C-alpha positions as semicolon CSV with decimal commas, in nm:
position;residue;x (nm);y (nm);z (nm)
1;M;0,854;0,348;0,934
2;S;0,658;0,304;0,604
3;A;0,429;0,111;0,442
4;F;0,545;0,098;0,127
5;P;0,929;0,013;0,058
6;S;1,014;0,305;-0,084
7;T;0,902;0,652;-0,151
8;I;0,595;0,578;-0,432
9;P;0,655;0,892;-0,683
10;V;0,316;1,053;-0,750
11;K;0,151;1,300;-1,009
12;L;0,012;1,633;-0,860
13;D;-0,252;1,823;-1,021
14;H;-0,267;2,205;-0,960
15;A;-0,382;2,169;-0,601
16;G;-0,138;1,944;-0,480
17;R;-0,355;1,659;-0,424
18;I;-0,233;1,281;-0,595
19;A;-0,348;1,220;-0,890
20;V;-0,309;0,903;-0,967
21;D;-0,491;0,613;-0,843
22;V;-0,275;0,465;-0,557
23;P;-0,401;0,195;-0,305
24;C;-0,272;0,207;0,079
25;P;-0,074;-0,120;0,157
26;A;-0,241;-0,179;0,462
27;C;-0,646;-0,175;0,328
28;G;-0,684;-0,085;-0,005
29;Y;-0,789;0,285;0,007
30;N;-0,736;0,484;-0,314
31;L;-0,494;0,756;-0,245
32;R;-0,623;0,941;-0,499
33;M;-0,719;1,359;-0,442
34;Q;-0,594;1,316;-0,122
35;P;-0,335;1,553;-0,026
36;I;-0,009;1,568;-0,050
37;A;0,106;1,678;0,252
38;A;-0,240;1,500;0,457
39;V;0,034;1,186;0,294
40;S;0,398;1,200;0,280
41;G;0,679;1,253;0,525
42;A;0,668;1,217;0,886
43;G;0,329;1,175;0,993
44;G;0,118;1,023;0,663
45;V;-0,130;0,837;0,708
46;C;-0,421;0,666;0,505
47;P;-0,749;0,835;0,586
48;E;-0,933;0,476;0,558
49;C;-0,719;0,346;0,838
50;G;-0,444;0,506;0,989
51;S;-0,131;0,296;0,807
52;S;0,144;0,520;0,743
53;I;0,256;0,566;0,389
54;D;0,473;0,745;0,214
55;V;0,468;0,960;-0,169
56;S;0,647;1,287;-0,344
57;E;0,594;1,473;-0,613
58;R;0,714;1,347;-0,922
59;A;0,616;1,607;-1,252
60;D;0,733;1,294;-1,494
61;A;0,519;1,019;-1,246
62;D;0,361;0,900;-1,584
63;R;0,529;1,008;-1,889
64;L;0,697;0,823;-2,119
65;D;0,859;1,034;-2,316
66;A;1,044;1,084;-2,011
67;A;1,098;0,659;-1,991
68;D;1,458;0,507;-2,063
69;P;1,510;0,551;-2,437
70;G;1,668;0,160;-2,445
71;W;1,372;0,046;-2,257
72;R;1,162;0,242;-2,454
73;T;1,257;0,032;-2,746
74;R;1,251;-0,276;-2,586
75;V;0,918;-0,264;-2,471
76;A;0,791;-0,112;-2,821
77;R;0,991;-0,407;-2,985
78;G;0,817;-0,639;-2,775
79;V;0,450;-0,519;-2,884
80;R;0,571;-0,626;-3,287
81;W;0,668;-0,932;-3,144
82;L;0,348;-0,978;-2,957
83;H;0,158;-0,894;-3,264
84;A;0,356;-1,137;-3,496
85;G;0,326;-1,431;-3,227
86;A;-0,125;-1,361;-3,213
87;W;-0,076;-1,355;-3,598
88;L;0,076;-1,684;-3,609
89;S;-0,117;-1,827;-3,290
90;L;-0,454;-1,781;-3,528
91;L;-0,239;-1,974;-3,789
92;G;-0,217;-2,224;-3,573
93;L;0,153;-2,251;-3,578
94;L;0,274;-2,347;-3,271
95;P;0,587;-2,073;-3,292
96;G;0,338;-1,763;-3,235
97;V;0,332;-1,912;-2,920
98;V;0,627;-1,898;-2,804
99;V;0,659;-1,552;-2,998
100;A;0,458;-1,464;-2,818
101;A;0,585;-1,603;-2,493
102;A;0,897;-1,358;-2,573
103;A;0,743;-1,053;-2,659
104;L;0,569;-1,064;-2,322
105;W;0,929;-1,095;-2,131
106;L;1,006;-0,775;-2,363
107;V;0,647;-0,542;-2,272
108;T;0,731;-0,681;-1,878
109;A;1,041;-0,576;-1,866
110;K;1,121;-0,273;-1,548
111;E;1,311;0,044;-1,665
112;P;1,569;0,111;-1,552
113;G;1,697;0,400;-1,351
114;R;1,308;0,400;-1,186
115;R;1,133;0,243;-0,828
116;E;0,824;-0,021;-0,824
117;T;0,599;-0,032;-0,587
118;W;0,576;-0,385;-0,444
119;L;0,205;-0,358;-0,624
120;A;0,417;-0,300;-0,982
121;R;0,671;-0,531;-0,919
122;G;0,392;-0,792;-0,841
123;T;0,187;-0,728;-1,129
124;R;0,512;-0,718;-1,378
125;L;0,650;-1,021;-1,256
126;S;0,306;-1,224;-1,224
127;A;0,275;-1,116;-1,599
128;R;0,548;-1,206;-1,680
129;W;0,596;-1,607;-1,508
130;A;0,192;-1,603;-1,657
131;S;0,330;-1,610;-1,968
């Protein structure tokens, strides 16, 4: 069984190595520049601690233009609200804090149809509830 709850999509470089920072869930070792053959599928293990990991190639793993259009619109709206909330807060207005909190909720929305790693989900939810 994989240490990741599901297969994590990664972007590969021209030589077939992991081109993004992917921490090993057991030890935190950065798997960047590891050949995918060494870490994917049955028997794929972290070179540092030996725990099983599961990654798959996805060419658009880091492409915002390939993301769901509704999700992009929601995140863009959240950024605009965050900007407005920051200005209102600087002016000393309490509604600015409320607007900024609502904006952070929008910015941290999960993209529909995209799997999240346990680390990405935890980070997103921590940011969401900290607001």
